[in-house]
Every structure is written in structure tokens, then in C-alpha cells.
Coordinates of C-alpha atoms in Angstrom, one line a residue:
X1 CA -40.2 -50.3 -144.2
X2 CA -39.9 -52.5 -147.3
X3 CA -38.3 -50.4 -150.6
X4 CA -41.8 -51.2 -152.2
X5 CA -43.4 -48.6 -150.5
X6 CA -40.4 -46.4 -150.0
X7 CA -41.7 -44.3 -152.8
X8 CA -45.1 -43.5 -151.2
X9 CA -44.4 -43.1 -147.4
X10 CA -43.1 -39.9 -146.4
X11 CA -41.5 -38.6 -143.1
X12 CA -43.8 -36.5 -140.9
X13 CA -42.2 -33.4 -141.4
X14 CA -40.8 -30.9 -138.6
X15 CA -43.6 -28.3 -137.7
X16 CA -44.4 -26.2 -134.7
X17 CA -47.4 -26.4 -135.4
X18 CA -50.6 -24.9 -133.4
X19 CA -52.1 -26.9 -130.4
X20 CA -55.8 -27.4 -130.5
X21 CA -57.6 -24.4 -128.5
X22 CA -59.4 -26.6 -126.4
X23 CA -62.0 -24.2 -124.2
X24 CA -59.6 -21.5 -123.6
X25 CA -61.6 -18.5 -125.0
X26 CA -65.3 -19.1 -124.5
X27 CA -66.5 -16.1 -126.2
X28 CA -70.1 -14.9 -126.0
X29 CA -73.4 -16.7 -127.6
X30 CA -75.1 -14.2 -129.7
X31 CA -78.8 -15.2 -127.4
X32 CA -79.7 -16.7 -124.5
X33 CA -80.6 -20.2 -125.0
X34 CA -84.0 -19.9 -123.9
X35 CA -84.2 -17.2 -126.6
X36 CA -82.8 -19.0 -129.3
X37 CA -84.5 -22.2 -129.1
X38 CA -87.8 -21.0 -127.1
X39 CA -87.4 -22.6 -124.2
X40 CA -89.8 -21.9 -121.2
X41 CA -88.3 -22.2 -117.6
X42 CA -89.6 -24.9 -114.8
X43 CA -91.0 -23.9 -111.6
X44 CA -87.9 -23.6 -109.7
X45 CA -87.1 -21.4 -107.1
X46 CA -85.0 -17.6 -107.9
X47 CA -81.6 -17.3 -105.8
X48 CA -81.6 -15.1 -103.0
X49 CA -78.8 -13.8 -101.0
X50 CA -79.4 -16.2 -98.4
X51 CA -78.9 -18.7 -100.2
X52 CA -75.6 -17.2 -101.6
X53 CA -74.8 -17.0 -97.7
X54 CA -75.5 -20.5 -97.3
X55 CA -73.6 -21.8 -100.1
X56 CA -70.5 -19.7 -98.5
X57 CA -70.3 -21.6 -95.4
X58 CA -70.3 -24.7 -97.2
X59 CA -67.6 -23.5 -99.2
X60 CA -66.1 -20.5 -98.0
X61 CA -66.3 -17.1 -99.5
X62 CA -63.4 -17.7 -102.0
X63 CA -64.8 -20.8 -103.7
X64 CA -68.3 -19.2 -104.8
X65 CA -68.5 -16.7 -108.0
X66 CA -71.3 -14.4 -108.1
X67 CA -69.7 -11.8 -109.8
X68 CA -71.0 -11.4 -113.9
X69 CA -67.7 -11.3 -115.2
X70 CA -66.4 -14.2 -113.1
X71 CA -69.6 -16.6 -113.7
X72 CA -69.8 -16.0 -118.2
X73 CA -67.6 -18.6 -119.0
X74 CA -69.5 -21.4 -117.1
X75 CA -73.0 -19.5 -118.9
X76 CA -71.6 -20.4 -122.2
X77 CA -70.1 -23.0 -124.3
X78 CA -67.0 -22.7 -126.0
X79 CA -69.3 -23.1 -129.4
X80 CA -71.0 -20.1 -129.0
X81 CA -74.3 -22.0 -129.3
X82 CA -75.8 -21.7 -125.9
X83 CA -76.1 -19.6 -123.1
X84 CA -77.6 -19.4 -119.9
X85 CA -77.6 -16.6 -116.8
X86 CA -76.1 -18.0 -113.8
X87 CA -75.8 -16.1 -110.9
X88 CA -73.9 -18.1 -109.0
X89 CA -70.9 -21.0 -108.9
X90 CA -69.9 -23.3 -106.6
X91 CA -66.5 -25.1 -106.5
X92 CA -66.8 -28.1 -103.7
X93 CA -63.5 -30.0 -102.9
X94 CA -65.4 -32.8 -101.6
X95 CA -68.3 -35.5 -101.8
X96 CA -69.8 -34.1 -98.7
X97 CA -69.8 -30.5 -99.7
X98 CA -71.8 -31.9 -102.9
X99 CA -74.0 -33.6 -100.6
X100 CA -74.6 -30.5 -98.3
X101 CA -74.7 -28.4 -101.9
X102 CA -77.5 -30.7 -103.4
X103 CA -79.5 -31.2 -100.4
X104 CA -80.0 -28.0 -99.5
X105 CA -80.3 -27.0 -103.4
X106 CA -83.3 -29.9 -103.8
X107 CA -85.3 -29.1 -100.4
X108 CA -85.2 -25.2 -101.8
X109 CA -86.0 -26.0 -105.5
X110 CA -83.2 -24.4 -106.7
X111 CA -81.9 -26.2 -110.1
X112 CA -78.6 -27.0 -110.4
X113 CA -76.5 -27.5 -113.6
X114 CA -73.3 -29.9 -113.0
X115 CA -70.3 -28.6 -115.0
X116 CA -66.7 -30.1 -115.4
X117 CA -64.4 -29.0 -118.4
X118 CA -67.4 -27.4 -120.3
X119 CA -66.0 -29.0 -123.6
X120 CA -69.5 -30.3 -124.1
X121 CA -70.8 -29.9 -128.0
X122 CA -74.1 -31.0 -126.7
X123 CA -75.2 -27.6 -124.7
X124 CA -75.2 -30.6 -121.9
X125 CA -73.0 -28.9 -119.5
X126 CA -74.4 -25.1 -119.4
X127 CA -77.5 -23.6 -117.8
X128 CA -80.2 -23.0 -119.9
X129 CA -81.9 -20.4 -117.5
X130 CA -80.5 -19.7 -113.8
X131 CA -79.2 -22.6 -112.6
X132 CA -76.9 -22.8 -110.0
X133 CA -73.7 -24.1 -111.4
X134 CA -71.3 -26.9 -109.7
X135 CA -68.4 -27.0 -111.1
X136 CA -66.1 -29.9 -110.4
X137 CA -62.5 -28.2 -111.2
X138 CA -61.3 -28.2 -107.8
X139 CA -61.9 -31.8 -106.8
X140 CA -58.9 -33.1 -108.7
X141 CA -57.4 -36.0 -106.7
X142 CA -55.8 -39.1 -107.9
X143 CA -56.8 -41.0 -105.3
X144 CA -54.9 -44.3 -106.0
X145 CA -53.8 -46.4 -108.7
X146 CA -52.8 -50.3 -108.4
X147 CA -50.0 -51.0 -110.9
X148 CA -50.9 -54.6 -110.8
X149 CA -54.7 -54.3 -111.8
X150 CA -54.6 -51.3 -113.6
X151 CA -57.3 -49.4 -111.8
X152 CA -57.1 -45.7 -111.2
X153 CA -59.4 -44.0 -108.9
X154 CA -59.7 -40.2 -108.8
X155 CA -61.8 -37.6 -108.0
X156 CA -64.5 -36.2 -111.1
X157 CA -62.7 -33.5 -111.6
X158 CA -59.4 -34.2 -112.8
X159 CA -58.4 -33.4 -116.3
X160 CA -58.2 -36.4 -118.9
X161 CA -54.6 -35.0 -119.7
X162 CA -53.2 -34.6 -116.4
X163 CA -54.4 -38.6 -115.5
X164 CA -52.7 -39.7 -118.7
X165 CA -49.6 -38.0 -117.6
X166 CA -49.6 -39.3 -114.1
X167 CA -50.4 -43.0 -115.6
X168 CA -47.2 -42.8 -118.2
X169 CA -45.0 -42.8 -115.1
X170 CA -46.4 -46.2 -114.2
X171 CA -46.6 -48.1 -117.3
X172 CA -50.2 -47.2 -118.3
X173 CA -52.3 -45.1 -120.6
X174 CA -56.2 -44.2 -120.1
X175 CA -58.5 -45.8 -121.6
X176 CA -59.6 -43.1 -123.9
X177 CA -58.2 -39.8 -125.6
X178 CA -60.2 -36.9 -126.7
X179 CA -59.2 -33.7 -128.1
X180 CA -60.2 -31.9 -125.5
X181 CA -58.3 -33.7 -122.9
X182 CA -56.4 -30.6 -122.3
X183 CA -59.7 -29.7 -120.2
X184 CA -61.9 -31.8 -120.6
X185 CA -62.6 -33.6 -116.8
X186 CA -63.2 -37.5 -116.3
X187 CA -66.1 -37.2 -114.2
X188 CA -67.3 -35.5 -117.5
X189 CA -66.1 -37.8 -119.9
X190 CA -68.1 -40.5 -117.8
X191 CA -71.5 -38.5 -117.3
X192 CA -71.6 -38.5 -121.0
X193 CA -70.3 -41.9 -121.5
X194 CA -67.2 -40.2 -124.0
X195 CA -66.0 -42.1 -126.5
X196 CA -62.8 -40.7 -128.5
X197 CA -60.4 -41.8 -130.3
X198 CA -59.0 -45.2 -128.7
X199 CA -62.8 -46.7 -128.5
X200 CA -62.2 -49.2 -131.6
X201 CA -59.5 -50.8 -129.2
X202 CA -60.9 -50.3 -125.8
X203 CA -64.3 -50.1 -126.0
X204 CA -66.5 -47.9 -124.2
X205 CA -66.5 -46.1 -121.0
X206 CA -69.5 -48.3 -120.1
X207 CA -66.4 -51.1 -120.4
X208 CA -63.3 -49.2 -119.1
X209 CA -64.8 -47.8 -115.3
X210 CA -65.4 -50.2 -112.7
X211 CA -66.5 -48.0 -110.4
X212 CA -68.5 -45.1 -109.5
X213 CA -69.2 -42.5 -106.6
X214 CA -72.4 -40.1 -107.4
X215 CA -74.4 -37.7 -105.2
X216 CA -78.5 -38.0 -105.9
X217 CA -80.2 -34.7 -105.8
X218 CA -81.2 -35.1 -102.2
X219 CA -77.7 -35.3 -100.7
X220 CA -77.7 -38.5 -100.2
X221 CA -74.4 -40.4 -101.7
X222 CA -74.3 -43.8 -103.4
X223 CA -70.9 -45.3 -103.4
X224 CA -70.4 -48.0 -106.5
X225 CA -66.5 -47.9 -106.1
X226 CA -65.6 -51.0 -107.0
X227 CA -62.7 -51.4 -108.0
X228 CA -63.1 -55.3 -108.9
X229 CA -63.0 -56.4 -112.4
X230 CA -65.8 -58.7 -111.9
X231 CA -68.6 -57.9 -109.3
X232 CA -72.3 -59.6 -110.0
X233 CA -73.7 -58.7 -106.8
X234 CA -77.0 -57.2 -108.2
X235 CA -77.8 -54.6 -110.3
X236 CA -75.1 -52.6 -112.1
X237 CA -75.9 -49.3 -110.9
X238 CA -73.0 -47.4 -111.8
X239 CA -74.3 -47.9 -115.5
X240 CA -77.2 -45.4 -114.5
X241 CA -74.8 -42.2 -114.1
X242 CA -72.6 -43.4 -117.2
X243 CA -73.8 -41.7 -119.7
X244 CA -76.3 -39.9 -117.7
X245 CA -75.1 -36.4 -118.1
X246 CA -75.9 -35.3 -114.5
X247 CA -79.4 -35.9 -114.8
X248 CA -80.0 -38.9 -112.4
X249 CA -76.8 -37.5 -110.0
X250 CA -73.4 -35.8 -110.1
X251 CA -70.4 -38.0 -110.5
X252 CA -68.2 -37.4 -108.0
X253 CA -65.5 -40.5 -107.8
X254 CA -64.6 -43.0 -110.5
X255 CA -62.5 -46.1 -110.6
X256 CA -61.4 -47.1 -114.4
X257 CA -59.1 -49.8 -115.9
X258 CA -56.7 -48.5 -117.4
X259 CA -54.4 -50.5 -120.1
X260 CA -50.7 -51.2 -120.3
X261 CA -48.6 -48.5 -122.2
X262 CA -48.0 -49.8 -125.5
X263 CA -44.3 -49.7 -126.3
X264 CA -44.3 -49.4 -130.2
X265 CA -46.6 -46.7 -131.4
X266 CA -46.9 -45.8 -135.0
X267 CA -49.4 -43.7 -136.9
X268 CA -49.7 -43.5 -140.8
X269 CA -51.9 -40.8 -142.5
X270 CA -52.7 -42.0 -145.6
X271 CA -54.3 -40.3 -148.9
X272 CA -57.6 -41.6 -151.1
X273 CA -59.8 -41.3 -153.8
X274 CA -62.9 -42.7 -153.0
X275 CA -64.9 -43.8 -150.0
X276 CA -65.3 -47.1 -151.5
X277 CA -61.4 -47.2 -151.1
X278 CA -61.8 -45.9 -147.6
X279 CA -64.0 -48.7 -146.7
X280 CA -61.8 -51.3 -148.8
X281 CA -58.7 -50.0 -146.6
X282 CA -60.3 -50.1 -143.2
X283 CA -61.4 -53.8 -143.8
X284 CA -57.8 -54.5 -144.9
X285 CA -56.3 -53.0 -142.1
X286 CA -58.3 -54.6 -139.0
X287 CA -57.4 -58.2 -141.0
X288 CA -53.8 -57.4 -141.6
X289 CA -52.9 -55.2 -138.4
X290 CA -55.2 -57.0 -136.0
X291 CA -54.5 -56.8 -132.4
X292 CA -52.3 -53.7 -132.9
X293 CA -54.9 -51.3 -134.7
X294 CA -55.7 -48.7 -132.1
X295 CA -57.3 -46.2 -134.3
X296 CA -58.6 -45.8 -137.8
X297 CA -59.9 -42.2 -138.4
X298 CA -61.3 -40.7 -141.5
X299 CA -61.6 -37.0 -142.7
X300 CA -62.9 -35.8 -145.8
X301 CA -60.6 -32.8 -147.6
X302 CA -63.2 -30.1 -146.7
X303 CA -62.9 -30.9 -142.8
X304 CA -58.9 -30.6 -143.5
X305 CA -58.9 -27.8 -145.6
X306 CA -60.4 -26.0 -142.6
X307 CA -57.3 -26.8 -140.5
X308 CA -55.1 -25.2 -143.1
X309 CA -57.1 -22.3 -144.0
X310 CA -57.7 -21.7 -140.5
X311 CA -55.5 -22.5 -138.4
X312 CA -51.9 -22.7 -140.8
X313 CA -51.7 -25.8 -140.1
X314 CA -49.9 -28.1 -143.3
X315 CA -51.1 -31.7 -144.5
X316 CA -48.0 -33.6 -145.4
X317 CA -49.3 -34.9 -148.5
X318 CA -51.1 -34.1 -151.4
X319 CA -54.5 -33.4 -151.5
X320 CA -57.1 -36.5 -151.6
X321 CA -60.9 -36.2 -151.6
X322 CA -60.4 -38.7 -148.6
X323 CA -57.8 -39.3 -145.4
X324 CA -57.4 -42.5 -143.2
X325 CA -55.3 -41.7 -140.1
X326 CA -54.2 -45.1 -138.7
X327 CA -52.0 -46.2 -135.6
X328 CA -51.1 -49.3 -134.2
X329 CA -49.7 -50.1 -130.7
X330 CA -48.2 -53.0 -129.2
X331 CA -45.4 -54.2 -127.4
X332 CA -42.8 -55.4 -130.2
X333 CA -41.8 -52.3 -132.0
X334 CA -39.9 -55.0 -135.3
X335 CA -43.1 -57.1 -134.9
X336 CA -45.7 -53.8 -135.3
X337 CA -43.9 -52.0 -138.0
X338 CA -43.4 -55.4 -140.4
X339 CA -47.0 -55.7 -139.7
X340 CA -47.7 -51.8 -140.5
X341 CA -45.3 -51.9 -143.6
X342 CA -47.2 -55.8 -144.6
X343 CA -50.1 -53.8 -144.6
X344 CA -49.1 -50.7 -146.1
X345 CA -47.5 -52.5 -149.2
X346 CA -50.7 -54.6 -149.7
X347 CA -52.9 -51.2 -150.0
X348 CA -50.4 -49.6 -152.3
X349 CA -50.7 -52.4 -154.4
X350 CA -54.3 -53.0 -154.6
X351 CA -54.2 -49.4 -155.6
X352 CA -56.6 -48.7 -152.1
X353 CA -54.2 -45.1 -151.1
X354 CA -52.8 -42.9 -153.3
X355 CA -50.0 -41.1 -151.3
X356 CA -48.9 -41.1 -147.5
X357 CA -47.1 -40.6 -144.7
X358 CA -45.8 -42.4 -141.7
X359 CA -43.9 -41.9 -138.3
X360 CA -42.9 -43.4 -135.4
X361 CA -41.2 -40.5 -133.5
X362 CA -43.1 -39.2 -130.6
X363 CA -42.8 -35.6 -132.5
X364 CA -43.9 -36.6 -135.6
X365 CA -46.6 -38.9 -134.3
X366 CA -48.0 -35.3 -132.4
X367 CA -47.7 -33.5 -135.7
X368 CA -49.9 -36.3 -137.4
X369 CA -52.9 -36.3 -135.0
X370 CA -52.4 -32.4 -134.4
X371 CA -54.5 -32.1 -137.9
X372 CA -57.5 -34.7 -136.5
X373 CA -57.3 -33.1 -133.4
X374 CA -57.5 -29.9 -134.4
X375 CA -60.4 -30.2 -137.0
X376 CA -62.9 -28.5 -134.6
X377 CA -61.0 -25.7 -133.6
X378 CA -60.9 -24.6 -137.6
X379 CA -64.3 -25.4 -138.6
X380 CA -65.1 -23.0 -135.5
X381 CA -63.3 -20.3 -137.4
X382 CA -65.3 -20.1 -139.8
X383 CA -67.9 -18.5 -137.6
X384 CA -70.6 -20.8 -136.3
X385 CA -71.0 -24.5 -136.8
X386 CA -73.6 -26.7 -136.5
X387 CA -72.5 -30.0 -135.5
X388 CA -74.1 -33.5 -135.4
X389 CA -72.4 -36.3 -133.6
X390 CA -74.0 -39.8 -135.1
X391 CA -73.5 -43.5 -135.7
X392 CA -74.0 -45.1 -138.7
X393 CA -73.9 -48.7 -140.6
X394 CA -70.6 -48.1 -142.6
X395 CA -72.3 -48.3 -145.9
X396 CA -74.1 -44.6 -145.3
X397 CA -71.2 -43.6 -143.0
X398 CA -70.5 -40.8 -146.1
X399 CA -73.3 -40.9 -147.7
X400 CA -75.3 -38.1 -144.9
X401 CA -72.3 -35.5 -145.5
X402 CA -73.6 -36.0 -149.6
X403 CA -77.3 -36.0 -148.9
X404 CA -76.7 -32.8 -146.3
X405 CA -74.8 -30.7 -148.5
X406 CA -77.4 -31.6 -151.5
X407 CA -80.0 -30.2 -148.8
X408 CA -78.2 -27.3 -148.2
X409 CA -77.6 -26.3 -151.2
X410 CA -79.6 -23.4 -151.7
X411 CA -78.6 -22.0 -148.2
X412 CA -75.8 -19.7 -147.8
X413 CA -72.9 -22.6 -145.8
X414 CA -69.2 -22.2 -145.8
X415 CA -68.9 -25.9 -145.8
X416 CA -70.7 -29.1 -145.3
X417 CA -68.1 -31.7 -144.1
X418 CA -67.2 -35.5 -142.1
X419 CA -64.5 -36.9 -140.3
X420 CA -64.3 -39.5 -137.0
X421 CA -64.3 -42.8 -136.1
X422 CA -64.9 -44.7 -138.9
X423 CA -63.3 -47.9 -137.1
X424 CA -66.8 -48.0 -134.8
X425 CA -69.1 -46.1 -137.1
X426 CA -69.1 -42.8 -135.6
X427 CA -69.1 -40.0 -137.9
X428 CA -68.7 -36.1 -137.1
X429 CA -71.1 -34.3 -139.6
X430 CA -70.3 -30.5 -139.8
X431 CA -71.7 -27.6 -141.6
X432 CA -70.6 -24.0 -141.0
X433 CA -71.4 -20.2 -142.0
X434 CA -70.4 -17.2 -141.4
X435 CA -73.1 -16.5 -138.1
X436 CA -76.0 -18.5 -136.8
X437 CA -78.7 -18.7 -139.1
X438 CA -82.3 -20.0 -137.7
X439 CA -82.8 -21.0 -141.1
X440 CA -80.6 -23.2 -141.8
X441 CA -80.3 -24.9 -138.3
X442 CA -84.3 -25.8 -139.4
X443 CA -82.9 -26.9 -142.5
X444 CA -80.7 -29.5 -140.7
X445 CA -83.0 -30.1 -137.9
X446 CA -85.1 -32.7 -138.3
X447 CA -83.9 -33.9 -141.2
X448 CA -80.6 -35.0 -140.6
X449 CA -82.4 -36.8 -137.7
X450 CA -85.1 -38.2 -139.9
X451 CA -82.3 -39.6 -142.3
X452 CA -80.2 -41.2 -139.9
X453 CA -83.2 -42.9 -138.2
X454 CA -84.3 -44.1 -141.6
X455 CA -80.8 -45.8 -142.3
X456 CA -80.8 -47.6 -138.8
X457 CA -78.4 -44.9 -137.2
X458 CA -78.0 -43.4 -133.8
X459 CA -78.9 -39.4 -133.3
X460 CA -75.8 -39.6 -130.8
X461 CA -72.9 -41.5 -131.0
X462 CA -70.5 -40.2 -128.1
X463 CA -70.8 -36.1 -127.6
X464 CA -74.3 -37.3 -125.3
X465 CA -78.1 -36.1 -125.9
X466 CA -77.3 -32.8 -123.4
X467 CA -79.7 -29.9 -124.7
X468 CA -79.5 -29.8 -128.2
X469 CA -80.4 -33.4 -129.0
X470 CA -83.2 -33.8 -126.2
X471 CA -86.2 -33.4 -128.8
X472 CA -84.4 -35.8 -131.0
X473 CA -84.0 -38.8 -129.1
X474 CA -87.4 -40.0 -130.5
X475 CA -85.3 -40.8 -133.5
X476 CA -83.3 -43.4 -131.8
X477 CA -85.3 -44.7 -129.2
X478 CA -89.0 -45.7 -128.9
X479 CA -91.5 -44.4 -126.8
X480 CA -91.9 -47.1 -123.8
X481 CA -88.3 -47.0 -123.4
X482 CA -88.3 -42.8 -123.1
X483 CA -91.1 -43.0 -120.7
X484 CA -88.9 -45.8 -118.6
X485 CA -86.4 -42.9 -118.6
X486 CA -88.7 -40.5 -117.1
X487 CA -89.9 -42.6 -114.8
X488 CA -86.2 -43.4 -113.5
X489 CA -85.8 -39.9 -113.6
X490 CA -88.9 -38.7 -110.7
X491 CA -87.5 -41.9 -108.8
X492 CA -83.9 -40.2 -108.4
X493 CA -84.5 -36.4 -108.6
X494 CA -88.4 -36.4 -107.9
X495 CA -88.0 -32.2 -107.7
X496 CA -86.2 -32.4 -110.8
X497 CA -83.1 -30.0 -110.2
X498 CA -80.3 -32.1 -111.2
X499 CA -79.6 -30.6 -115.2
X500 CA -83.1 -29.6 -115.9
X501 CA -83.6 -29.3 -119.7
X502 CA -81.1 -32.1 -120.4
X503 CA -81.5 -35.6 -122.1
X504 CA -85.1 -35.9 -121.4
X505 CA -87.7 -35.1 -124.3
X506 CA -91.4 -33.5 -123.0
X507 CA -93.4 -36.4 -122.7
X508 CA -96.1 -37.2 -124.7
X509 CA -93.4 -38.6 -127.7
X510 CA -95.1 -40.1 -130.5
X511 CA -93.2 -42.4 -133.1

């Protein structure tokens, strides 16, 4: 680091500091979802105990849940903001297990509600009534992985974290890192088209996988496992279940390219006064650090003061209305931190940051992206949080955390607060109080929607459409191209079992 901004940077310091609590205590949502949000349920069949005996000789008695105690944490999210009443879960190992599941499930009319890590924030990955719940956790194969291509296959259900792990040991790194991945599963992460953290230098999931196994609702199995980098033959199906959340079929296999493991790594958190200065810094950092800028995150102080308050967790510098978390990776560790400090030095002297702090120590770097990570797990302290995951030109990228809280501000909130990806336009808009209030979730809702329509935005950036969003999709897409949906959706679940509820608005939409 050059002596000119010796002065500014600071070392990370040493903490043990708190990991995220990523779905590990699931709690209880005050009401049923179809309470809550008046929801009236299809014309699906009621479980019997034959079918609980079926289910049991395709998966043997110890791989089905029917106890109450044992099925509540797959009837709930982690959020507390849904909640449905499952009898009944099923843990297949296999594809064909799925297929026998579904089939049997679709010529009954039972509905079925796909679940993986159930760190959804979109009510996506719950039951809404009594669905039958198939939970991926046990089909957790790596099933390959060519060194020389890059391309992993594995089953749906294995955990983001534990395929990052197994990829270090041969010279690669996924694709993309959530907070979640503790839990969180990649069949998941690809049924709602996830896009985290690295997205600004790998693009999207729709990108990243190559390849695709899914099971339709009628059993029958449609293998897109490519594992080519380049394959034109036809129509790109695997795109229909990216992104899909379970609706059109349950992911079941996936092939993904995954990227070299970057050698250097650095991360710098830096402090600012303004927003102006926030957009002023990200343009100077994607000219000056180029290639090697991996992620560019912004948080506003009231999103970190939740981390502190919270969770005990310490910023390293002082407070600043504003925070840039940025880290570069490449594969010359002299080359990427002259390019880090170059950069660094040029913001300092433009008077873009006010204070900082930088590492390069795998500790330190941990430590650094603890206190992004771990932004949800404190605002969820505060007792319940409404949350809105949306895209935005990067001129309003702040501006619907100012107009909200003005909107709010009669209303009894803790806090109304912003932080994500600024680097592709995806900000996390957050407001919490001390228990659910109907009141002010109409407050929010449609307006927020209305507003980011109005400025060109998206209603949902990377968390998916699941339950919560499904009557705002109007907002972001017209109504020919909603009805195109629905009419994809009777040609691959005609019975409509596969995650009723989800995604889909009631038809007629008008704009």
C-alpha cells in the first residue's frame, strides 16, 4: 500500500465474531398464510393414510415425516412471515423416487410444495395450505466435476457451502455466494435463479449452469444435462426451470461452470458521506480495478447499525451515512493490490471515502463480509421485517429507501433501511417493527411496487416472485407476457400441483 493512504486504511481487526444464523431456528409465524394474506385453497385432493402408505414404500418408513413436531420447520420460513399445515414430508434420494412421488401425487391431485434449504425470503419454498412437501436434503451427490472444463454436476440438493468446499480442493470456486450458503441448496439457488454476491463478475445463474435434470408433475423426467459449454441444438429448455421456482418442475440434477480459484483476494470496506460519492466511487472503481472487481456492495448505516445493536458485531471504522464493501480477485497477488491501492489513493484524493479499512488475510477478509452477511439476521431481531428484493437504474438505487421511510413516517417502524448489490443494480429495501402489522405491510404494498415500476425497475431482482410477490408481477411485466406464463404453466403441470400459489398472478391482470 502506498504511504498516501497509509493514514486512512486500517487492518481488519481480530474478532470472533458471530456467524450469520442462517435457518437454524425457524420459529413460529404468528398465522397461517392463508389467514394472513386471505388466501383461498385450490381443488386439490386432502391426504389420506393411504397415501401416507404409499409414499412409505417409495421411500421407506424412515424418510417420511408425519409427525407435527417433526414437519413445522418445513411449514414455516425462517422470517416468520408464512406458514402452511403440512402433514406430510418426503425425502427422495433419487430422480426416480421423485418421478414415482410426482406421478402418483398428480394422478391423485395432491399438491405438492418443493422445498430445499428453506432460506427463501419470497414465501416460495413453504406450503401455503396442505401441500405435500419434497424436500431435497437427502439427494446430496456430487456427481462429478472435470477439472479441465470446470463443470460440476451434482444432485439439487447439496448445500452451496459444502460444493464450494469440495471445489477449493481442485482449484475452483462456484459461481455464486450467498449468505445463506450454509443451507441454502443449489437445486434451490437454480429454481429461483439466485443471484448473490459474485453476480457483477459472473453473471447469472441463467449464465453459470449448463445443464439441467427436472421431474414434470407427471413423473415423467426431462434430462437437459449438458454439460457442453456451447449446445444450439434447439430450444434452451433448461432456461424454463431456472428461475422457475418449482412451478413448471422440480430440479433434480444440475451441471454448472464453475470459475478458477482466484489466487489474490482482497476486500476493502470503505466509509462515505453521500450517495453521490457512492455512485462516484463505484464508477471509479470498475475503471480502475477492472477485471479484478468481484464485488461492490453497499449498505446504508441503519442496515449496519442493526448488525451491532443486534448481533455485537463491531464496524471497524467510524460511522458514515454510507459503506462500499469492495473485493477484487485475480491471479497476481503484487499486480491486484498495486491496482487496489492505485485505486484507493485516487478516491482518497478526490475526497470520494472518508475512512477505511482493508485486508487480505483470509481471517480478516471473513470478518469484513461477516457484517454484509449478517445484515439479515439483525434486522430479523428487531422483530419482524418486511423485505423487498428489487432492481433499479442506479440513479434511484437510494432514492426508494428515502421515499419509503418518508411514507412511513407516520407508522410505528424500527427502521426503514438499503444495502446489496449496487455493482448490478440490486438493492435490499428493509423496514422492520416490533411484530407484524397489517397496516403497515398495506402501507408498503403496492406502493413500493407502484414506485419502482414508475422508475423503470424490477419488483424482483434475485430472491424470486415465490408467494409474496405473485400479485405484483403486473408491475414488471405486461399482461400478454403473464398469460404466455400461464399458458406454459397448464402445458407442464395441466393439474396444477407443482407449488400452487407461487409465481403466477390470478388471471385476468390488467395494466
Amino acid at each position: 500500500m502506498r504511504k498516501a493512504t497509509s493514514n486512512l486504511l486500517h487492518t481488519a481487526g481480530h474478532h470472533s465474531w458471530l456467524s450469520e444464523v442462517r435457518c437454524a431456528k425457524y420459529g413460529t409465524a404468528s398465522a397461517l398464510t392463508k389467514d394472513r394474506y386471505n388466501v383461498q385453497r385450490g381443488n386439490y385432493a386432502t391426504l389420506t393414510d393411504r397415501d401416507v402408505s404409499f409414499f412409505e414404500q417409495i421411500v421407506g418408513k424412515s424418510r417420511i415425516l408425519t409427525d407435527a413436531a417433526d414437519v413445522e420447520p418445513y411449514n414455516a420460513d425462517w422470517l416468520h412471515s408464512v406458514k402452511g399445515y403440512s402433514q406430510c414430508v418426503l425425502k427422495p434420494k433419487t430422480t426416480e423416487e421423485v418421478s414415482a412421488i410426482l406421478k402418483y401425487c398428480n394422478e391423485r391431485l395432491l399438491a405438492v410444495c418443493p422445498q430445499g434449504g428453506n432460506s427463501g425470503l419470497a414465501g416460495g419454498s413453504n406450503p401455503v395450505f396442505d401441500e405435500v412437501v419434497i424436500s431435497t436434503s437427502l439427494m446430496n451427490n456430487i456427481l462429478g466435476f472435470d477439472s479441465l472444463s470446470g463443470v460440476l454436476s451434482c444432485q439439487a440438493g447439496c448445500i452451496l457451502e459444502n460444493l464450494e468446499t469440495h471445489l477449493e480442493k481442485h482449484g475452483h470456486i462456484m459461481p455464486l455466494d450467498l449468505g445463506a450458503k450454509g443451507s441454502c441448496q443449489i437445486g434451490g439457488n437454480v429454481s429461483t435463479n439466485a443471484g448473490g454476491l459474485r453476480l457483477v463478475r459472473y453473471g447469472s445463474l441463467h449464465g453459470s449452469v449448463l445443464g439441467v435434470e427436472a421431474v414434470l408433475a407427471n413423473g415423467d423426467v426431462i434430462d437437459c444435462m449438458s454439460k457442453m459449454k456451447k449446445d444450439n441444438t434447439g430450444y434452451h429448455l433448461k432456461h424454463l426451470f431456472i428461475g422457475s421456482e418449482g412451478t413448471l418442475g422440480l430440479v433434480t440434477k444440475v451441471a454448472i461452470n464453475c470459475p478458477v480459484l482466484p489466487k489474490s483476494v482482497n476486500v476493502a470496506l470503505l466509509g462515505l458521506e453521500s450517495y453521490e460519492k457512492v455512485l462516484e466511487t463505484l464508477k471509479t472503481s470498475k475503471r480502475d480495478l477492472g477485471e479484478i472487481l468481484s464485488s461492490c456492495e453497499m449498505m446504508d448505516r441503519e442496515s449496519l447499525q442493526a448488525v451491532e445493536d443486534n448481533l455485537k458485531l463491531r464496524v471497524p471504522i467510524k460511522d458514515c451515512p454510507f459503506y462500499l464493501l469492495i473485493e477484487t480477485s485475480g491471479s497476481n497477488s503484487t499486480h491486484d493490490e498495486e491496482k487496489l491501492a492505485q485505486f484507493l489513493e485516487h478516491a482518497l484524493d478526490k475526497n470520494m471515502i472518508i475512512d477505511g479499512t482493508q485486508a487480505s488475510e483470509p481471517s480478516r477478509i471473513k470478518n469484513l463480509w461477516e457484517l454484509r452477511e449478517n445484515i439479515t439476521s439483525g434486522l430479523a431481531k428487531d422483530g419482524y421485517c418486511y423485505k423487498y428484493d428489487i432492481s433499479l437504474p442506479h440513479e434511484d438505487f437510494y432514492s426508494c429507501v428515502e421515499v419509503l421511510r418518508h411514507h412511513l413516517g407516520h407508522l410505528p417502524v424500527l427502521r426503514v433501511c438499503g444495502y446489496g448489490h449496487i455493482g448490478d443494480g440490486n438493492i435490499h429495501l428493509n423496514v422492520t417493527s416490533k411484530a407484524y402489522s397489517k397496516e403497515i405491510l398495506q402501507s408498503i404494498e403496492p406502493f413500493i411496487y407502484e414506485w419502482t415500476a414508475k422508475v423503470g425497475g424490477s419488483v424482483s431482482a434475485e430472491h424470486g416472485i415465490g408467494f409474496k410477490k405473485r400479485d405484483a408481477v403486473h408491475f414488471s411485466k405486461s399482461t400478454r407476457a403473464i398469460e404466455l406464463m400461464h399458458q406454459m404453466k397448464k402445458v407442464m403441470d395441466p393439474n396444477g400441483i407443482l407449488n400452487p400459489y407461487k409465481v403466477l398472478p390470478e388471471l385476468p391482470i390488467t395494466n
